[in-house]
GROMACS .gro file of C-alpha atoms in nm:
model
  228
    1MET     CA    1  -0.004  -0.001  -0.001
    2ASN     CA    2   0.158   0.317  -0.110
    3GLN     CA    3   0.073   0.664   0.046
    4LYS     CA    4  -0.208   0.759  -0.182
    5GLU     CA    5  -0.375   0.413  -0.131
    6PHE     CA    6  -0.353   0.474   0.229
    7VAL     CA    7  -0.515   0.831   0.212
    8LEU     CA    8  -0.795   0.683   0.028
    9ALA     CA    9  -0.842   0.379   0.260
   10VAL     CA   10  -0.864   0.614   0.572
   11LYS     CA   11  -1.096   0.852   0.412
   12LYS     CA   12  -1.334   0.586   0.344
   13ILE     CA   13  -1.360   0.435   0.706
   14TYR     CA   14  -1.307   0.797   0.862
   15PRO     CA   15  -1.477   1.036   0.631
   16CYS     CA   16  -1.420   1.328   0.866
   17VAL     CA   17  -1.048   1.283   0.915
   18SER     CA   18  -0.856   1.606   0.877
   19GLU     CA   19  -0.563   1.671   0.655
   20THR     CA   20  -0.345   1.743   0.944
   21PHE     CA   21  -0.373   1.361   1.033
   22PHE     CA   22  -0.211   1.266   0.727
   23LYS     CA   23   0.062   1.546   0.777
   24GLN     CA   24   0.130   1.408   1.123
   25ILE     CA   25   0.140   1.039   0.977
   26GLU     CA   26   0.420   1.140   0.751
   27VAL     CA   27   0.606   1.272   1.046
   28TYR     CA   28   0.527   0.953   1.230
   29LYS     CA   29   0.650   0.743   0.967
   30SER     CA   30   0.979   0.903   0.892
   31PHE     CA   31   1.063   0.917   1.257
   32LEU     CA   32   0.973   0.559   1.303
   33GLN     CA   33   1.183   0.451   0.996
   34ALA     CA   34   1.480   0.645   1.138
   35GLN     CA   35   1.468   0.510   1.481
   36ASN     CA   36   1.400   0.173   1.357
   37LYS     CA   37   1.758   0.175   1.218
   38LEU     CA   38   1.878   0.216   1.565
   39PHE     CA   39   1.631   0.024   1.782
   40ASN     CA   40   1.429  -0.277   1.687
   41LEU     CA   41   1.091  -0.097   1.703
   42THR     CA   42   0.889  -0.295   1.447
   43ASN     CA   43   0.970  -0.561   1.193
   44LEU     CA   44   0.737  -0.393   0.932
   45ALA     CA   45   1.023  -0.182   0.792
   46SER     CA   46   0.910  -0.118   0.422
   47GLU     CA   47   0.697   0.190   0.355
   48GLU     CA   48   0.421  -0.038   0.212
   49LEU     CA   49   0.397  -0.229   0.514
   50ILE     CA   50   0.409   0.062   0.759
   51TYR     CA   51   0.115   0.237   0.581
   52GLU     CA   52  -0.087  -0.090   0.555
   53GLU     CA   53  -0.016  -0.320   0.836
   54TYR     CA   54   0.104  -0.075   1.093
   55PHE     CA   55  -0.090   0.246   1.054
   56LEU     CA   56  -0.420   0.128   0.888
   57ALA     CA   57  -0.449  -0.217   1.041
   58SER     CA   58  -0.426  -0.051   1.378
   59ILE     CA   59  -0.717   0.190   1.327
   60ILE     CA   60  -0.954  -0.024   1.137
   61PRO     CA   61  -1.108  -0.181   1.436
   62TYR     CA   62  -1.198   0.142   1.608
   63GLN     CA   63  -1.396   0.299   1.308
   64ASN     CA   64  -1.738   0.256   1.497
   65ILE     CA   65  -1.638   0.365   1.843
   66ASN     CA   66  -1.753   0.716   1.964
   67PHE     CA   67  -1.442   0.878   2.077
   68SER     CA   68  -1.615   1.195   2.235
   69ASN     CA   69  -1.443   1.531   2.356
   70GLY     CA   70  -1.243   1.457   2.686
   71LEU     CA   71  -1.270   1.070   2.674
   72ASN     CA   72  -0.998   0.930   2.900
   73VAL     CA   73  -0.822   0.657   2.692
   74LEU     CA   74  -0.566   0.407   2.810
   75ASP     CA   75  -0.352   0.218   2.579
   76ILE     CA   76  -0.168  -0.077   2.741
   77GLY     CA   77   0.145  -0.204   2.592
   78SER     CA   78   0.147   0.054   2.316
   79GLY     CA   79   0.504  -0.038   2.223
   80SER     CA   80   0.591   0.223   1.931
   81GLY     CA   81   0.263   0.398   1.967
   82ILE     CA   82  -0.016   0.176   1.826
   83PRO     CA   83  -0.309   0.215   1.845
   84GLY     CA   84  -0.277   0.478   2.111
   85ILE     CA   85  -0.107   0.766   1.929
   86LEU     CA   86  -0.298   0.694   1.626
   87LEU     CA   87  -0.613   0.728   1.785
   88LYS     CA   88  -0.488   1.058   1.944
   89LEU     CA   89  -0.421   1.185   1.589
   90LEU     CA   90  -0.772   1.082   1.464
   91TYR     CA   91  -0.934   1.233   1.778
   92PRO     CA   92  -0.707   1.515   1.911
   93SER     CA   93  -0.974   1.594   2.189
   94ILE     CA   94  -0.917   1.264   2.370
   95ASN     CA   95  -0.701   1.229   2.693
   96LEU     CA   96  -0.463   0.961   2.612
   97THR     CA   97  -0.256   0.771   2.845
   98ILE     CA   98  -0.010   0.490   2.747
   99LEU     CA   99   0.125   0.222   2.979
  100GLU     CA  100   0.443   0.074   2.861
  101VAL     CA  101   0.728  -0.084   3.077
  102ASN     CA  102   0.999  -0.095   2.778
  103THR     CA  103   1.227   0.211   2.852
  104LYS     CA  104   1.345   0.246   2.481
  105LYS     CA  105   0.981   0.231   2.356
  106VAL     CA  106   0.878   0.497   2.607
  107ASN     CA  107   1.166   0.718   2.519
  108PHE     CA  108   1.071   0.679   2.133
  109MET     CA  109   0.702   0.778   2.215
  110LYS     CA  110   0.790   1.067   2.412
  111LYS     CA  111   0.998   1.219   2.153
  112LEU     CA  112   0.755   1.128   1.881
  113ALA     CA  113   0.466   1.308   2.091
  114GLU     CA  114   0.694   1.617   2.083
  115LYS     CA  115   0.752   1.595   1.718
  116LEU     CA  116   0.368   1.569   1.674
  117ASN     CA  117   0.292   1.835   1.903
  118ILE     CA  118   0.039   1.624   2.105
  119ASN     CA  119  -0.007   1.587   2.482
  120VAL     CA  120   0.025   1.214   2.601
  121SER     CA  121   0.063   1.082   2.946
  122PHE     CA  122   0.279   0.770   3.032
  123LEU     CA  123   0.245   0.516   3.290
  124PHE     CA  124   0.601   0.341   3.300
  125GLN     CA  125   0.508   0.026   3.468
  126ARG     CA  126   0.388  -0.336   3.415
  127ALA     CA  127   0.003  -0.321   3.383
  128GLU     CA  128  -0.048  -0.561   3.679
  129ASP     CA  129   0.130  -0.318   3.896
  130ILE     CA  130  -0.148  -0.090   3.921
  131LYS     CA  131  -0.157   0.179   4.206
  132ASN     CA  132  -0.479   0.248   4.410
  133HIS     CA  133  -0.505   0.591   4.256
  134GLN     CA  134  -0.526   0.455   3.916
  135ARG     CA  135  -0.815   0.214   3.942
  136GLU     CA  136  -1.133   0.315   3.767
  137GLN     CA  137  -0.991   0.612   3.608
  138PHE     CA  138  -1.034   0.551   3.225
  139ASP     CA  139  -1.346   0.559   3.020
  140LEU     CA  140  -1.180   0.326   2.740
  141VAL     CA  141  -0.903   0.085   2.787
  142THR     CA  142  -0.753  -0.104   2.474
  143SER     CA  143  -0.452  -0.281   2.358
  144ARG     CA  144  -0.333  -0.437   2.048
  145ALA     CA  145  -0.115  -0.761   2.002
  146VAL     CA  146  -0.009  -0.778   2.381
  147ALA     CA  147  -0.144  -1.113   2.507
  148GLU     CA  148  -0.443  -1.341   2.494
  149LEU     CA  149  -0.796  -1.214   2.580
  150ARG     CA  150  -0.825  -1.371   2.923
  151ILE     CA  151  -0.487  -1.178   3.026
  152LEU     CA  152  -0.586  -0.863   2.866
  153LEU     CA  153  -0.919  -0.861   3.033
  154GLU     CA  154  -0.755  -0.909   3.387
  155ILE     CA  155  -0.496  -0.642   3.357
  156SER     CA  156  -0.734  -0.398   3.165
  157ALA     CA  157  -1.038  -0.411   3.397
  158PRO     CA  158  -0.906  -0.249   3.703
  159TYR     CA  159  -0.821   0.060   3.493
  160ALA     CA  160  -1.156   0.101   3.348
  161LYS     CA  161  -1.442   0.296   3.501
  162VAL     CA  162  -1.775   0.143   3.596
  163ASN     CA  163  -1.977   0.138   3.257
  164GLY     CA  164  -1.638   0.194   3.062
  165LEU     CA  165  -1.519  -0.002   2.792
  166ILE     CA  166  -1.263  -0.247   2.732
  167LEU     CA  167  -1.178  -0.296   2.338
  168GLU     CA  168  -0.943  -0.573   2.215
  169PRO     CA  169  -0.883  -0.603   1.859
  170LYS     CA  170  -0.817  -0.985   1.773
  171SER     CA  171  -0.739  -1.198   1.477
  172ILE     CA  172  -0.940  -1.490   1.323
  173LYS     CA  173  -0.867  -1.701   1.626
  174TYR     CA  174  -1.071  -1.506   1.853
  175LYS     CA  175  -1.334  -1.777   1.930
  176GLU     CA  176  -1.080  -1.990   2.111
  177GLU     CA  177  -0.972  -1.703   2.321
  178ILE     CA  178  -1.333  -1.610   2.417
  179THR     CA  179  -1.361  -1.963   2.535
  180ASN     CA  180  -1.057  -1.954   2.742
  181ALA     CA  181  -1.174  -1.610   2.899
  182LYS     CA  182  -1.506  -1.705   3.000
  183LYS     CA  183  -1.433  -1.748   3.365
  184ILE     CA  184  -1.238  -1.420   3.407
  185ILE     CA  185  -1.533  -1.228   3.215
  186ASN     CA  186  -1.757  -1.348   3.481
  187ASP     CA  187  -1.537  -1.285   3.784
  188LEU     CA  188  -1.483  -0.941   3.650
  189VAL     CA  189  -1.841  -0.873   3.585
  190LEU     CA  190  -1.797  -0.772   3.224
  191SER     CA  191  -2.097  -0.758   2.979
  192PRO     CA  192  -1.970  -0.871   2.611
  193LEU     CA  193  -2.088  -0.656   2.336
  194PRO     CA  194  -2.151  -0.752   1.967
  195ILE     CA  195  -1.840  -0.862   1.796
  196GLN     CA  196  -1.740  -0.647   1.495
  197LYS     CA  197  -1.557  -0.775   1.204
  198PHE     CA  198  -1.355  -0.578   0.963
  199ILE     CA  199  -1.165  -0.664   0.649
  200GLY     CA  200  -0.846  -0.507   0.581
  201SER     CA  201  -0.524  -0.676   0.469
  202LYS     CA  202  -0.625  -0.956   0.716
  203SER     CA  203  -0.958  -1.011   0.902
  204ASN     CA  204  -0.990  -0.805   1.216
  205TYR     CA  205  -1.240  -0.867   1.495
  206LEU     CA  206  -1.311  -0.606   1.769
  207LEU     CA  207  -1.408  -0.776   2.097
  208SER     CA  208  -1.573  -0.516   2.320
  209TYR     CA  209  -1.673  -0.547   2.682
  210LYS     CA  210  -1.868  -0.310   2.931
  211LYS     CA  211  -1.767  -0.309   3.279
  212LEU     CA  212  -2.063  -0.317   3.516
  213LYS     CA  213  -1.923  -0.315   3.863
  214VAL     CA  214  -1.615  -0.207   4.038
  215THR     CA  215  -1.333  -0.446   4.009
  216PRO     CA  216  -1.252  -0.649   4.326
  217ASN     CA  217  -0.899  -0.556   4.474
  218LYS     CA  218  -0.787  -0.893   4.413
  219PHE     CA  219  -0.755  -0.821   4.065
  220PRO     CA  220  -0.524  -0.800   3.873
  221ARG     CA  221  -0.334  -1.097   4.034
  222THR     CA  222   0.054  -1.121   4.007
  223TRP     CA  223   0.177  -1.200   3.664
  224LYS     CA  224   0.280  -1.548   3.772
  225GLU     CA  225  -0.077  -1.633   3.882
  226ILE     CA  226  -0.228  -1.465   3.569
  227ILE     CA  227  -0.034  -1.692   3.317
  228LYS     CA  228  -0.067  -2.001   3.525
   0.00000   0.00000   0.00000
């Protein structure tokens, strides 16, 4: 996918996208390519792959979500900025916080945010090491390609407000992950919303959950207990 094809694809799914978004994307791409030569930020090194499988694939699952003004959004394990920074570029009025434990990637994203002239907050910690004042603080919690669903829900739910949303993009193997997550979905008192399917370079499925009650303090458990 070249630049022109990327622009047309984005405008098709996000008709109200601003021209500023595309200018910022070029800044993002250039900085990512330059830093990727120094640090291993992504294996999607070619320009075509960055446009299609890095940028476009990261925003396709969120096209039907209402990112209203002032929405507090948490992206867990953003790595080199996806999907969180892309969502911030699409919806400048959201309050974005990124949780990332990798120092190299946090430093990259901080420099990127400066180059893009956007405000982003960072939590430099493991998700399961949540502090009391961080619980129930976000309207929307999401992550991409971090872990399987049962793990993601346990580390995400404590950060979400009651009636907040947890959004997890998944691949075609999502059904098996849902089966494995049934117990934790019940324990966390999450209400599954209709699964959304999108076709891009690959099939994308968005699994959405509404948090109905305050998450018990025993969650999240330690990482050792979670993965056992």
